[in-house]
Amino acid sequence: MALPITPPDPLGDPPSTFGSPSPHSTTPSSPTTSQRTYLVAATLAPTALLPHQPRIIYGDSIDGLPRIWRAGTAPHTVCYNAPLPTSPLHNAFWHALKSSAFADSIVKVTLPSRSAPTALEVQFLDAASCAIACVHPIFVSDQHFPACIAVAPGRKVYRVTLSRLPGVRYTDLVTGLQRCLAPFGIVREIVVHESYTFFDGTGSVLLERPDPPAQQVAKLAYEISYNDNTAILGEWAHMGSHCKYCKQMGHDIDAYPARSSETRTCHSCNKPGHLQANCPHVSKPASSSLLPIEPQRKAKVVNHAEEETPSDNTAYIVDPEDDTMLDALPEQVNSDKAQLQQEPEKAADEQALLEAIQATETERVRRLTRHTPNRNMRRSLSTSPTRRNTASRNSSLSPPPRFTRQALGTEAKSNQ
């Protein structure tokens, strides 16, 4: 497609403000009240800044426009995006091509086809003539038609998208990319992406490689070493499966064998596979030297009345080889008998004490009940002994009813 040649706009006078004279005028100007039109306001508005805008920093381009790469049918060929036969510039284009400085080096011309009606292929004698044709485009009227080197037979151009590019000057970046990509092929074009006019660390390259790849050309890889401390990542069409975890090709991240399926991360060491409570990298505090407090055990209540007194012929299991146990056996038996004889006496004393407390409480409740005006009033709290059935005591303390059906019937009979 033809590109129009637009001459640069002449530098005009800056717009004068209200009440200020023009810098090029010799006489003072009078104040103007003309309003600024929409066209002037739109022209003076700043250009919109967009993210990921491509910029060519290396390659065969004119006015910063990317070349159109097409496969050629022969070596040392270039391609033109020629005007259509119905265009008024068609004949002028062929006259300009015939009168060009490199016309004598043209050996063959392949006309555009029906599938590509503007693709014109021109073959030269050598590569130097191709380079001259790419530098000098064909000018027709106010438009120019640049030439781009065609891809030779047996060669293929790959568009490799790059990421993690280092933040260096563009000249240093071009030198570094040509050096690190030289084992993979010939770098034809380098494009960087700028977001809001600033380099954002991404871009792409056009890499020419033999098809099929020869032995002297290295196999393209997902991770490419830029220098000793930096590695860049490259992706291209139909590259196959590649792992974004280990940066190797041949498998994807889901099929990575060494990747841990544990997704939990420790907040202490920032490593996956465990939580902070089980972190092996954190020193645990020493155990306390204080002994643990044992819970108090409840005393076992023994009914001495139902307990049987052991007889003198109680069987003891002893070790026949232990002589000391046989010697201490009579003394142990005598101490056990004495203890068993003292337990019934203690139980009798406890029972007598409980009965005395019970009698004292019963007398106190009777005195309080006698002086209470309301018979249905709740009696004062009394301390009842434990392990005693107080149902019979409460029933005996309740006063006998004064007016019952039987008492009223007996009184009525006596009155008759």
CSV table of C-alpha atoms in Angstrom, one decimal:
chain,number,residue,atom,x,y,z
A,1,MET,CA,0.0,0.0,0.0
A,2,ALA,CA,1.3,3.4,-0.9
A,3,LEU,CA,2.3,5.7,1.8
A,4,PRO,CA,1.6,9.5,1.3
A,5,ILE,CA,4.5,11.9,1.7
A,6,THR,CA,3.5,14.7,3.9
A,7,PRO,CA,6.0,17.5,4.2
A,8,PRO,CA,6.6,18.8,7.7
A,9,ASP,CA,4.4,21.7,8.8
A,10,PRO,CA,6.2,25.1,8.9
A,11,LEU,CA,6.7,26.5,12.3
A,12,GLY,CA,4.0,29.1,12.7
A,13,ASP,CA,3.6,31.8,15.3
A,14,PRO,CA,2.4,30.7,18.7
A,15,PRO,CA,-1.2,31.6,19.4
A,16,SER,CA,-1.4,35.0,20.9
A,17,THR,CA,-3.2,35.4,24.2
A,18,PHE,CA,-5.8,38.0,25.0
A,19,GLY,CA,-4.3,41.5,25.3
A,20,SER,CA,-0.8,40.5,24.4
A,21,PRO,CA,0.9,41.5,21.1
A,22,SER,CA,2.3,39.0,18.6
A,23,PRO,CA,6.0,38.4,19.0
A,24,HIS,CA,6.6,39.1,15.3
A,25,SER,CA,4.4,42.3,15.0
A,26,THR,CA,6.0,45.7,15.0
A,27,THR,CA,2.9,47.6,16.1
A,28,PRO,CA,0.9,46.9,19.2
A,29,SER,CA,-2.2,44.9,18.5
A,30,SER,CA,-5.6,45.7,19.9
A,31,PRO,CA,-7.3,43.2,22.1
A,32,THR,CA,-9.4,40.6,20.3
A,33,THR,CA,-12.5,38.8,21.5
A,34,SER,CA,-12.6,36.0,18.9
A,35,GLN,CA,-13.4,32.6,20.5
A,36,ARG,CA,-11.3,29.5,19.9
A,37,THR,CA,-13.0,27.1,17.5
A,38,TYR,CA,-13.4,23.4,18.0
A,39,LEU,CA,-10.9,22.6,15.2
A,40,VAL,CA,-8.2,24.7,16.9
A,41,ALA,CA,-8.9,23.1,20.3
A,42,ALA,CA,-8.7,19.6,18.8
A,43,THR,CA,-5.4,20.4,17.0
A,44,LEU,CA,-3.8,21.7,20.2
A,45,ALA,CA,-5.0,18.8,22.4
A,46,PRO,CA,-2.2,16.4,23.4
A,47,THR,CA,-2.0,13.0,21.8
A,48,ALA,CA,-3.6,10.2,23.7
A,49,LEU,CA,-1.0,8.0,25.4
A,50,LEU,CA,-1.7,4.2,25.1
A,51,PRO,CA,-0.2,1.1,26.7
A,52,HIS,CA,1.8,-1.5,24.7
A,53,GLN,CA,2.6,0.6,21.7
A,54,PRO,CA,5.2,-1.1,19.4
A,55,ARG,CA,8.4,0.8,18.4
A,56,ILE,CA,10.9,-0.6,15.9
A,57,ILE,CA,14.5,-0.1,17.2
A,58,TYR,CA,16.2,-2.3,14.7
A,59,GLY,CA,15.3,-3.6,11.2
A,60,ASP,CA,14.7,-2.6,7.6
A,61,SER,CA,12.0,0.0,8.0
A,62,ILE,CA,11.1,3.4,6.7
A,63,ASP,CA,9.6,6.1,8.9
A,64,GLY,CA,9.4,3.5,11.7
A,65,LEU,CA,6.9,1.3,9.8
A,66,PRO,CA,7.4,-2.5,10.0
A,67,ARG,CA,8.3,-4.4,6.9
A,68,ILE,CA,6.0,-7.0,5.3
A,69,TRP,CA,7.8,-10.3,5.2
A,70,ARG,CA,6.8,-12.7,2.5
A,71,ALA,CA,8.3,-16.0,1.3
A,72,GLY,CA,10.2,-15.6,-2.0
A,73,THR,CA,10.5,-18.1,-4.8
A,74,ALA,CA,14.2,-17.5,-5.4
A,75,PRO,CA,17.2,-16.1,-3.5
A,76,HIS,CA,18.0,-12.4,-3.5
A,77,THR,CA,14.4,-11.2,-3.9
A,78,VAL,CA,12.5,-8.3,-2.5
A,79,CYS,CA,8.7,-7.7,-2.3
A,80,TYR,CA,6.8,-4.5,-3.1
A,81,ASN,CA,3.3,-3.7,-2.2
A,82,ALA,CA,2.5,-2.3,-5.7
A,83,PRO,CA,-0.6,-0.4,-6.6
A,84,LEU,CA,-3.5,-2.2,-8.2
A,85,PRO,CA,-3.9,-2.2,-12.0
A,86,THR,CA,-7.0,0.0,-11.7
A,87,SER,CA,-5.1,2.6,-9.7
A,88,PRO,CA,-3.9,5.8,-11.5
A,89,LEU,CA,-0.5,5.2,-9.9
A,90,HIS,CA,0.0,1.8,-11.6
A,91,ASN,CA,1.8,3.0,-14.8
A,92,ALA,CA,3.8,5.6,-12.9
A,93,PHE,CA,5.0,2.9,-10.5
A,94,TRP,CA,6.5,0.8,-13.3
A,95,HIS,CA,8.1,3.8,-15.0
A,96,ALA,CA,9.7,4.8,-11.6
A,97,LEU,CA,11.0,1.2,-11.1
A,98,LYS,CA,12.5,1.1,-14.6
A,99,SER,CA,14.3,4.4,-14.1
A,100,SER,CA,15.6,3.5,-10.6
A,101,ALA,CA,19.4,3.2,-9.8
A,102,PHE,CA,19.2,-0.5,-9.3
A,103,ALA,CA,17.1,-1.3,-12.4
A,104,ASP,CA,20.2,-2.9,-14.1
A,105,SER,CA,20.5,-5.5,-11.3
A,106,ILE,CA,16.9,-6.8,-11.7
A,107,VAL,CA,16.9,-10.3,-13.3
A,108,LYS,CA,13.3,-11.4,-12.8
A,109,VAL,CA,9.9,-10.0,-11.8
A,110,THR,CA,7.0,-12.1,-10.5
A,111,LEU,CA,3.6,-10.3,-11.0
A,112,PRO,CA,1.0,-10.3,-8.3
A,113,SER,CA,-1.4,-13.2,-8.1
A,114,ARG,CA,-5.1,-13.4,-7.6
A,115,SER,CA,-4.7,-14.3,-3.9
A,116,ALA,CA,-2.2,-11.4,-3.4
A,117,PRO,CA,-3.1,-8.8,-6.0
A,118,THR,CA,-0.5,-6.2,-4.6
A,119,ALA,CA,2.5,-8.5,-3.9
A,120,LEU,CA,5.2,-7.9,-6.5
A,121,GLU,CA,8.4,-10.0,-6.2
A,122,VAL,CA,11.6,-8.7,-7.8
A,123,GLN,CA,14.8,-10.8,-8.0
A,124,PHE,CA,18.3,-9.3,-8.1
A,125,LEU,CA,21.7,-10.5,-8.9
A,126,ASP,CA,23.1,-10.5,-5.4
A,127,ALA,CA,22.4,-9.6,-1.8
A,128,ALA,CA,24.0,-6.1,-2.2
A,129,SER,CA,21.5,-5.1,-4.8
A,130,CYS,CA,18.7,-6.2,-2.5
A,131,ALA,CA,20.1,-4.1,0.3
A,132,ILE,CA,20.2,-1.0,-2.0
A,133,ALA,CA,16.6,-1.6,-3.1
A,134,CYS,CA,15.5,-1.7,0.5
A,135,VAL,CA,17.2,1.6,1.3
A,136,HIS,CA,15.8,3.5,-1.7
A,137,PRO,CA,12.0,3.1,-2.1
A,138,ILE,CA,10.1,3.9,-5.2
A,139,PHE,CA,8.6,7.4,-5.2
A,140,VAL,CA,5.4,8.0,-7.2
A,141,SER,CA,3.9,11.5,-7.0
A,142,ASP,CA,3.4,12.2,-3.3
A,143,GLN,CA,3.6,8.5,-2.2
A,144,HIS,CA,6.5,6.0,-1.8
A,145,PHE,CA,6.6,2.2,-2.0
A,146,PRO,CA,9.3,0.6,0.2
A,147,ALA,CA,10.8,-2.8,-0.6
A,148,CYS,CA,11.4,-5.6,2.0
A,149,ILE,CA,13.7,-8.6,1.6
A,150,ALA,CA,11.7,-11.7,0.9
A,151,VAL,CA,12.3,-14.9,2.8
A,152,ALA,CA,14.5,-17.2,0.8
A,153,PRO,CA,13.5,-20.7,0.0
A,154,GLY,CA,14.4,-23.1,2.7
A,155,ARG,CA,14.2,-20.4,5.3
A,156,LYS,CA,11.4,-19.4,7.7
A,157,VAL,CA,10.8,-16.2,9.8
A,158,TYR,CA,9.5,-16.6,13.4
A,159,ARG,CA,7.9,-13.8,15.4
A,160,VAL,CA,9.2,-14.4,18.9
A,161,THR,CA,7.4,-12.5,21.7
A,162,LEU,CA,9.9,-11.6,24.4
A,163,SER,CA,9.3,-10.7,28.1
A,164,ARG,CA,11.5,-9.9,31.1
A,165,LEU,CA,13.7,-7.7,29.0
A,166,PRO,CA,16.3,-5.8,31.0
A,167,GLY,CA,16.0,-2.1,31.4
A,168,VAL,CA,18.9,-0.7,29.4
A,169,ARG,CA,19.3,1.8,26.6
A,170,TYR,CA,17.9,0.7,23.2
A,171,THR,CA,21.3,0.6,21.6
A,172,ASP,CA,22.6,-1.7,24.3
A,173,LEU,CA,19.4,-3.8,24.1
A,174,VAL,CA,19.8,-4.3,20.3
A,175,THR,CA,23.4,-5.4,20.9
A,176,GLY,CA,22.5,-7.8,23.7
A,177,LEU,CA,19.6,-9.4,21.8
A,178,GLN,CA,21.7,-9.9,18.7
A,179,ARG,CA,24.3,-11.6,20.8
A,180,CYS,CA,22.0,-13.9,22.8
A,181,LEU,CA,19.8,-14.8,19.8
A,182,ALA,CA,22.6,-15.4,17.3
A,183,PRO,CA,22.7,-19.2,18.1
A,184,PHE,CA,19.1,-19.5,17.1
A,185,GLY,CA,19.1,-17.6,13.7
A,186,ILE,CA,19.4,-14.2,12.1
A,187,VAL,CA,17.7,-11.3,13.8
A,188,ARG,CA,15.8,-9.3,11.1
A,189,GLU,CA,13.8,-6.9,13.3
A,190,ILE,CA,13.5,-5.9,17.0
A,191,VAL,CA,10.4,-4.3,18.3
A,192,VAL,CA,9.9,-3.0,21.9
A,193,HIS,CA,6.6,-2.1,23.6
A,194,GLU,CA,6.1,1.3,25.2
A,195,SER,CA,3.4,2.0,27.6
A,196,TYR,CA,2.6,5.7,27.9
A,197,THR,CA,5.9,6.4,26.1
A,198,PHE,CA,7.9,4.3,28.6
A,199,PHE,CA,9.6,1.0,27.9
A,200,ASP,CA,7.6,-1.8,29.8
A,201,GLY,CA,10.1,-4.7,29.4
A,202,THR,CA,8.3,-6.6,26.6
A,203,GLY,CA,8.8,-6.7,22.9
A,204,SER,CA,9.3,-9.1,19.9
A,205,VAL,CA,11.9,-10.1,17.3
A,206,LEU,CA,11.8,-11.5,13.8
A,207,LEU,CA,14.1,-14.4,13.7
A,208,GLU,CA,15.0,-16.1,10.4
A,209,ARG,CA,15.9,-19.7,10.7
A,210,PRO,CA,16.5,-22.6,8.2
A,211,ASP,CA,13.5,-24.8,7.5
A,212,PRO,CA,14.0,-27.5,8.6
A,213,PRO,CA,16.5,-26.4,11.2
A,214,ALA,CA,20.1,-27.3,10.5
A,215,GLN,CA,22.5,-28.8,12.9
A,216,GLN,CA,24.5,-25.5,13.3
A,217,VAL,CA,21.4,-23.7,14.6
A,218,ALA,CA,20.3,-24.2,18.2
A,219,LYS,CA,16.8,-25.3,19.1
A,220,LEU,CA,14.5,-22.5,20.2
A,221,ALA,CA,14.0,-22.5,24.0
A,222,TYR,CA,11.4,-20.9,26.2
A,223,GLU,CA,14.1,-19.5,28.6
A,224,ILE,CA,17.0,-17.7,26.8
A,225,SER,CA,20.1,-16.5,28.7
A,226,TYR,CA,20.7,-12.8,28.1
A,227,ASN,CA,23.8,-12.6,30.3
A,228,ASP,CA,25.2,-14.2,33.3
A,229,ASN,CA,22.6,-12.7,35.6
A,230,THR,CA,19.6,-12.2,33.4
A,231,ALA,CA,17.3,-14.6,31.4
A,232,ILE,CA,14.5,-13.6,29.1
A,233,LEU,CA,11.4,-15.6,28.0
A,234,GLY,CA,10.4,-16.2,24.4
A,235,GLU,CA,7.1,-17.5,23.0
A,236,TRP,CA,6.2,-18.2,19.4
A,237,ALA,CA,3.4,-19.8,17.4
A,238,HIS,CA,3.2,-23.6,17.6
A,239,MET,CA,6.0,-23.8,20.1
A,240,GLY,CA,4.5,-26.7,21.9
A,241,SER,CA,4.0,-27.3,25.6
A,242,HIS,CA,6.3,-25.4,28.0
A,243,CYS,CA,6.4,-25.1,31.7
A,244,LYS,CA,6.1,-21.7,33.3
A,245,TYR,CA,7.3,-23.1,36.6
A,246,CYS,CA,10.7,-24.6,35.7
A,247,LYS,CA,11.0,-22.7,32.4
A,248,GLN,CA,11.6,-25.9,30.4
A,249,MET,CA,9.9,-27.3,27.3
A,250,GLY,CA,8.3,-30.6,26.8
A,251,HIS,CA,5.6,-30.4,29.6
A,252,ASP,CA,3.3,-27.8,31.0
A,253,ILE,CA,3.0,-26.6,34.6
A,254,ASP,CA,0.2,-29.1,35.5
A,255,ALA,CA,2.4,-32.0,34.5
A,256,TYR,CA,5.6,-30.8,36.2
A,257,PRO,CA,6.7,-33.8,38.3
A,258,ALA,CA,8.8,-32.0,40.9
A,259,ARG,CA,6.1,-29.4,41.7
A,260,SER,CA,4.5,-29.8,45.1
A,261,SER,CA,0.8,-30.2,45.1
A,262,GLU,CA,0.7,-28.4,48.5
A,263,THR,CA,-0.6,-24.9,48.1
A,264,ARG,CA,-0.4,-23.8,51.7
A,265,THR,CA,2.5,-21.4,52.6
A,266,CYS,CA,4.2,-20.9,55.9
A,267,HIS,CA,4.1,-17.2,57.1
A,268,SER,CA,7.4,-17.7,59.0
A,269,CYS,CA,9.7,-19.0,56.3
A,270,ASN,CA,7.5,-18.3,53.2
A,271,LYS,CA,7.9,-21.8,52.0
A,272,PRO,CA,5.1,-24.1,50.8
A,273,GLY,CA,4.3,-27.5,52.2
A,274,HIS,CA,3.5,-26.6,55.9
A,275,LEU,CA,1.9,-24.1,58.2
A,276,GLN,CA,3.5,-21.7,60.7
A,277,ALA,CA,2.5,-24.0,63.6
A,278,ASN,CA,4.5,-26.9,62.1
A,279,CYS,CA,7.4,-24.8,60.7
A,280,PRO,CA,10.7,-26.8,61.0
A,281,HIS,CA,12.8,-23.6,60.6
A,282,VAL,CA,11.4,-21.8,63.8
A,283,SER,CA,13.1,-22.7,67.1
A,284,LYS,CA,10.4,-23.9,69.5
A,285,PRO,CA,10.6,-22.7,73.2
A,286,ALA,CA,12.1,-25.0,75.8
A,287,SER,CA,9.7,-27.1,77.9
A,288,SER,CA,8.8,-25.7,81.3
A,289,SER,CA,10.6,-27.2,84.3
A,290,LEU,CA,7.5,-27.1,86.5
A,291,LEU,CA,5.8,-30.4,87.0
A,292,PRO,CA,2.3,-30.8,85.7
A,293,ILE,CA,-0.5,-30.4,88.2
A,294,GLU,CA,-2.4,-33.6,88.6
A,295,PRO,CA,-6.1,-33.3,89.0
A,296,GLN,CA,-7.5,-34.1,92.4
A,297,ARG,CA,-9.1,-37.5,92.6
A,298,LYS,CA,-12.4,-38.0,94.3
A,299,ALA,CA,-12.4,-40.0,97.5
A,300,LYS,CA,-14.0,-43.4,97.1
A,301,VAL,CA,-17.0,-43.9,99.4
A,302,VAL,CA,-16.8,-47.3,101.1
A,303,ASN,CA,-19.8,-48.8,102.8
A,304,HIS,CA,-18.3,-50.4,105.9
A,305,ALA,CA,-21.5,-52.1,106.9
A,306,GLU,CA,-21.5,-54.2,103.7
A,307,GLU,CA,-17.8,-54.7,103.6
A,308,GLU,CA,-16.8,-58.2,104.7
A,309,THR,CA,-14.1,-58.7,107.2
A,310,PRO,CA,-11.4,-60.9,105.8
A,311,SER,CA,-10.7,-64.2,107.6
A,312,ASP,CA,-7.4,-65.4,108.9
A,313,ASN,CA,-7.0,-67.8,105.9
A,314,THR,CA,-6.8,-64.9,103.4
A,315,ALA,CA,-4.7,-66.0,100.4
A,316,TYR,CA,-1.7,-63.8,99.5
A,317,ILE,CA,0.1,-64.1,96.2
A,318,VAL,CA,3.8,-64.1,96.8
A,319,ASP,CA,6.9,-64.7,94.8
A,320,PRO,CA,8.4,-68.1,96.0
A,321,GLU,CA,11.9,-66.9,95.2
A,322,ASP,CA,11.6,-63.6,97.2
A,323,ASP,CA,12.6,-64.5,100.8
A,324,THR,CA,12.1,-60.9,102.1
A,325,MET,CA,8.5,-61.0,101.3
A,326,LEU,CA,7.9,-64.2,103.2
A,327,ASP,CA,9.6,-62.7,106.3
A,328,ALA,CA,7.5,-59.6,106.2
A,329,LEU,CA,4.2,-61.4,105.5
A,330,PRO,CA,3.1,-61.9,109.2
A,331,GLU,CA,3.7,-58.3,110.1
A,332,GLN,CA,1.7,-57.1,107.1
A,333,VAL,CA,-1.2,-59.3,108.0
A,334,ASN,CA,-1.2,-58.0,111.6
A,335,SER,CA,-1.2,-54.4,110.5
A,336,ASP,CA,-4.1,-55.0,108.1
A,337,LYS,CA,-6.1,-56.6,110.8
A,338,ALA,CA,-5.6,-53.7,113.2
A,339,GLN,CA,-6.6,-51.3,110.5
A,340,LEU,CA,-9.8,-53.2,109.7
A,341,GLN,CA,-10.7,-53.3,113.5
A,342,GLN,CA,-10.4,-49.5,113.7
A,343,GLU,CA,-12.6,-48.7,110.7
A,344,PRO,CA,-15.9,-49.9,112.3
A,345,GLU,CA,-15.2,-47.8,115.4
A,346,LYS,CA,-14.6,-44.7,113.2
A,347,ALA,CA,-17.8,-45.4,111.3
A,348,ALA,CA,-19.8,-45.7,114.5
A,349,ASP,CA,-18.4,-42.4,115.8
A,350,GLU,CA,-19.3,-40.6,112.5
A,351,GLN,CA,-22.8,-42.1,112.6
A,352,ALA,CA,-23.4,-40.8,116.2
A,353,LEU,CA,-22.1,-37.3,115.2
A,354,LEU,CA,-24.5,-37.2,112.2
A,355,GLU,CA,-27.5,-38.2,114.4
A,356,ALA,CA,-26.6,-35.4,116.9
A,357,ILE,CA,-26.4,-32.8,114.2
A,358,GLN,CA,-29.7,-34.1,112.7
A,359,ALA,CA,-31.5,-33.8,116.1
A,360,THR,CA,-30.2,-30.3,116.6
A,361,GLU,CA,-31.4,-29.2,113.2
A,362,THR,CA,-34.8,-30.8,113.7
A,363,GLU,CA,-35.4,-28.9,116.9
A,364,ARG,CA,-34.3,-25.6,115.3
A,365,VAL,CA,-36.7,-26.1,112.4
A,366,ARG,CA,-39.6,-26.9,114.8
A,367,ARG,CA,-39.0,-23.7,116.8
A,368,LEU,CA,-39.0,-21.6,113.6
A,369,THR,CA,-42.1,-23.3,112.3
A,370,ARG,CA,-44.1,-22.6,115.5
A,371,HIS,CA,-43.4,-18.9,115.4
A,372,THR,CA,-44.0,-18.5,111.6
A,373,PRO,CA,-47.4,-16.8,110.8
A,374,ASN,CA,-47.8,-18.3,107.3
A,375,ARG,CA,-47.8,-22.1,107.4
A,376,ASN,CA,-47.2,-22.3,103.6
A,377,MET,CA,-44.1,-20.1,103.8
A,378,ARG,CA,-40.9,-21.7,102.6
A,379,ARG,CA,-39.0,-22.9,105.6
A,380,SER,CA,-35.5,-21.5,106.3
A,381,LEU,CA,-32.6,-23.2,104.7
A,382,SER,CA,-31.2,-26.1,106.7
A,383,THR,CA,-28.0,-27.9,106.3
A,384,SER,CA,-28.9,-31.5,105.6
A,385,PRO,CA,-26.2,-34.2,106.1
A,386,THR,CA,-24.9,-35.9,103.0
A,387,ARG,CA,-25.8,-39.4,102.0
A,388,ARG,CA,-29.1,-39.2,103.9
A,389,ASN,CA,-32.6,-39.6,102.7
A,390,THR,CA,-34.5,-36.5,104.0
A,391,ALA,CA,-37.9,-37.4,102.7
A,392,SER,CA,-39.0,-39.0,105.9
A,393,ARG,CA,-37.6,-36.1,108.0
A,394,ASN,CA,-39.5,-33.5,106.0
A,395,SER,CA,-42.7,-35.4,106.2
A,396,SER,CA,-42.4,-35.7,110.0
A,397,LEU,CA,-41.7,-32.0,110.4
A,398,SER,CA,-44.9,-30.9,108.6
A,399,PRO,CA,-47.7,-29.9,111.0
A,400,PRO,CA,-50.8,-32.0,111.0
A,401,PRO,CA,-53.7,-30.6,109.0
A,402,ARG,CA,-56.3,-28.8,111.2
A,403,PHE,CA,-59.3,-29.0,108.8
A,404,THR,CA,-59.6,-32.2,106.9
A,405,ARG,CA,-62.7,-33.9,105.5
A,406,GLN,CA,-62.6,-36.6,108.1
A,407,ALA,CA,-62.2,-34.1,111.0
A,408,LEU,CA,-65.1,-32.0,109.8
A,409,GLY,CA,-67.3,-35.1,109.4
A,410,THR,CA,-66.6,-36.2,113.0
A,411,GLU,CA,-67.4,-32.8,114.3
A,412,ALA,CA,-70.7,-32.7,112.5
A,413,LYS,CA,-71.8,-36.0,113.9
A,414,SER,CA,-70.9,-34.9,117.4
A,415,ASN,CA,-73.0,-31.8,117.0
A,416,GLN,CA,-76.1,-33.8,116.2
